[in-house]
Amino acid sequence: MSVDAVAARELALRAVAGADGGVKGDGGLVVVIGGSREYPGPPYAAALAARRAGAHGVRVAAPPAAAAQQVALEAHLFPGMGPELDAAAAQAVAGVSRRMVQRLAQTGARGRVVWLVGPGLGGSPLADTFLDALEEVRDHDRGAALVVDGSLGGGPRARERLWRLGADLVLLNRAEAHALLASPGPPALTVRGEAVDAAALAHAARETGAVLVAKGDPDLITDGARSRLVPAGHPGLARHGTGDVLAGVAAALLAQMPAPFDAAALACHLVGTAGEVLARETGPGWLTGDLLDTVAPVLRDLLTTGPR
């Protein structure tokens, strides 16, 4: 099944029904968890993307970075984070998240809490330690839904980790998808432009219990039993920053709607269409901030004018 503008509009109408409500929290709450000394910016870009996609509240658990100053008016920042996320950071996130879940329940808000794990985390030397701590947290508390951005190292261990974390949705670029599907042993060389095997991706979705998205031309989404293709997009989206935007949008939509499969499809359509708009109106030199600014009008146009 292919997701065109008509299907995307139907998904968008479902997603924003809660966000347009009168209770704070109807649009859901997103906790972005990531970043490293090597890659400080991605979690803050993802946080802004979540706001652009309608999340009513965003918190960021990430090492301090210059980008935090740009986000502070739109998101609450976890205090006391060190230069790399560690086990103490995982416990801090869990404690705040529990209070957020309780607050939504007390107010009757229709949104939910979603964790977005991964933007910028791959550059951290403590990534494995942090993810181990996060697994322990999730063993006892899965009150929040979970989006993972990246393959968490790839191979069987990463697939097991996704299952242990209880991931609802996993976003992968083509290289990350090949890494996640890899067998034990030395990593195989990926041929430029090599497509992701749809059957293998579906098998991995069943193994991990998560909806998997392999970004490409087109994007491929599967929950192991069914698959969708999202043709919207442009080659210019294959650059730094776009994955962070997609991750934030997907997390925000999952905070507003119950089905990870639908949230993934709508997120891919919104960001893909935004990329088409920028390629047409700006050319190849657009910035990540331009993509952030274009996602919201694309969503607005779906809701107000419908597909053309």
mmCIF file of C-alpha atoms in Angstrom, residues 58-162:
data_model
loop_
_atom_site.group_PDB
_atom_site.id
_atom_site.type_symbol
_atom_site.label_atom_id
_atom_site.label_comp_id
_atom_site.label_asym_id
_atom_site.label_seq_id
_atom_site.Cartn_x
_atom_site.Cartn_y
_atom_site.Cartn_z
ATOM 1 C CA VAL A 58 8.752 18.659 25.038
ATOM 2 C CA ARG A 59 11.586 17.891 27.435
ATOM 3 C CA VAL A 60 15.183 17.315 26.389
ATOM 4 C CA ALA A 61 17.642 15.060 28.219
ATOM 5 C CA ALA A 62 20.945 15.773 26.502
ATOM 6 C CA PRO A 63 24.427 17.087 27.231
ATOM 7 C CA PRO A 64 24.576 20.893 27.335
ATOM 8 C CA ALA A 65 25.132 22.474 23.930
ATOM 9 C CA ALA A 66 24.912 25.850 22.252
ATOM 10 C CA ALA A 67 21.784 24.662 20.479
ATOM 11 C CA ALA A 68 20.017 24.421 23.843
ATOM 12 C CA GLN A 69 19.705 28.210 23.933
ATOM 13 C CA GLN A 70 17.633 28.117 20.747
ATOM 14 C CA VAL A 71 15.286 25.502 22.191
ATOM 15 C CA ALA A 72 14.864 26.702 25.770
ATOM 16 C CA LEU A 73 11.737 28.742 24.993
ATOM 17 C CA GLU A 74 10.060 25.745 23.329
ATOM 18 C CA ALA A 75 11.179 22.875 25.558
ATOM 19 C CA HIS A 76 12.141 22.175 29.156
ATOM 20 C CA LEU A 77 15.736 21.021 29.533
ATOM 21 C CA PHE A 78 16.750 18.398 32.076
ATOM 22 C CA PRO A 79 19.193 20.006 34.527
ATOM 23 C CA GLY A 80 22.523 18.528 35.486
ATOM 24 C CA MET A 81 23.221 16.432 32.390
ATOM 25 C CA GLY A 82 26.940 15.697 31.976
ATOM 26 C CA PRO A 83 28.987 15.765 28.754
ATOM 27 C CA GLU A 84 27.705 12.257 27.951
ATOM 28 C CA LEU A 85 24.462 10.582 29.030
ATOM 29 C CA ASP A 86 24.978 7.911 31.686
ATOM 30 C CA ALA A 87 23.036 5.603 34.017
ATOM 31 C CA ALA A 88 22.079 8.499 36.287
ATOM 32 C CA ALA A 89 20.554 10.271 33.284
ATOM 33 C CA ALA A 90 18.411 7.213 32.554
ATOM 34 C CA GLN A 91 17.057 7.267 36.098
ATOM 35 C CA ALA A 92 16.380 11.009 35.903
ATOM 36 C CA VAL A 93 14.394 10.572 32.695
ATOM 37 C CA ALA A 94 12.367 7.755 34.231
ATOM 38 C CA GLY A 95 11.434 9.789 37.286
ATOM 39 C CA VAL A 96 10.298 12.820 35.318
ATOM 40 C CA SER A 97 8.457 10.635 32.811
ATOM 41 C CA ARG A 98 6.418 8.960 35.534
ATOM 42 C CA ARG A 99 5.263 12.349 36.773
ATOM 43 C CA MET A 100 4.355 13.372 33.225
ATOM 44 C CA VAL A 101 2.265 10.217 32.732
ATOM 45 C CA GLN A 102 0.474 10.843 36.042
ATOM 46 C CA ARG A 103 -0.212 14.462 35.115
ATOM 47 C CA LEU A 104 -1.834 13.506 31.818
ATOM 48 C CA ALA A 105 -4.028 10.968 33.603
ATOM 49 C CA GLN A 106 -5.076 13.483 36.266
ATOM 50 C CA THR A 107 -6.086 16.151 33.749
ATOM 51 C CA GLY A 108 -7.853 13.748 31.394
ATOM 52 C CA ALA A 109 -5.619 14.796 28.488
ATOM 53 C CA ARG A 110 -5.899 12.545 25.447
ATOM 54 C CA GLY A 111 -2.234 12.663 24.499
ATOM 55 C CA ARG A 112 0.463 10.399 25.883
ATOM 56 C CA VAL A 113 4.128 10.511 26.816
ATOM 57 C CA VAL A 114 6.613 9.381 24.178
ATOM 58 C CA TRP A 115 10.344 8.945 24.585
ATOM 59 C CA LEU A 116 12.527 9.612 21.562
ATOM 60 C CA VAL A 117 15.880 7.893 22.050
ATOM 61 C CA GLY A 118 18.841 8.222 19.761
ATOM 62 C CA PRO A 119 19.439 11.582 18.036
ATOM 63 C CA GLY A 120 23.169 12.225 18.410
ATOM 64 C CA LEU A 121 23.670 9.381 20.907
ATOM 65 C CA GLY A 122 25.787 7.338 18.487
ATOM 66 C CA GLY A 123 28.753 9.625 19.034
ATOM 67 C CA SER A 124 28.927 8.901 22.765
ATOM 68 C CA PRO A 125 31.561 6.526 24.192
ATOM 69 C CA LEU A 126 29.031 5.769 26.955
ATOM 70 C CA ALA A 127 26.172 4.902 24.596
ATOM 71 C CA ASP A 128 26.158 1.190 25.440
ATOM 72 C CA THR A 129 26.305 1.890 29.177
ATOM 73 C CA PHE A 130 23.461 4.358 28.912
ATOM 74 C CA LEU A 131 21.330 1.998 26.819
ATOM 75 C CA ASP A 132 21.952 -0.831 29.309
ATOM 76 C CA ALA A 133 20.654 1.452 32.069
ATOM 77 C CA LEU A 134 17.679 2.390 29.926
ATOM 78 C CA GLU A 135 16.880 -1.295 29.416
ATOM 79 C CA GLU A 136 16.747 -1.753 33.195
ATOM 80 C CA VAL A 137 14.417 1.221 33.521
ATOM 81 C CA ARG A 138 12.122 -0.132 30.809
ATOM 82 C CA ASP A 139 12.072 -3.561 32.442
ATOM 83 C CA HIS A 140 10.089 -1.978 35.293
ATOM 84 C CA ASP A 141 8.286 0.937 33.663
ATOM 85 C CA ARG A 142 6.807 1.149 30.180
ATOM 86 C CA GLY A 143 4.338 3.900 30.887
ATOM 87 C CA ALA A 144 5.729 5.888 27.964
ATOM 88 C CA ALA A 145 5.759 4.865 24.321
ATOM 89 C CA LEU A 146 9.209 4.676 22.719
ATOM 90 C CA VAL A 147 10.620 5.849 19.379
ATOM 91 C CA VAL A 148 14.209 4.910 18.531
ATOM 92 C CA ASP A 149 16.213 6.851 15.966
ATOM 93 C CA GLY A 150 18.971 4.582 14.616
ATOM 94 C CA SER A 151 20.031 0.944 14.659
ATOM 95 C CA LEU A 152 21.699 1.034 18.119
ATOM 96 C CA GLY A 153 24.825 -0.557 16.713
ATOM 97 C CA GLY A 154 23.199 -3.103 14.427
ATOM 98 C CA GLY A 155 23.091 -6.884 14.273
ATOM 99 C CA PRO A 156 21.431 -9.421 16.585
ATOM 100 C CA ARG A 157 22.403 -7.543 19.756
ATOM 101 C CA ALA A 158 20.664 -4.397 18.522
ATOM 102 C CA ARG A 159 17.539 -6.347 17.585
ATOM 103 C CA GLU A 160 17.499 -7.881 21.060
ATOM 104 C CA ARG A 161 17.998 -4.461 22.622
ATOM 105 C CA LEU A 162 15.042 -3.017 20.727
#
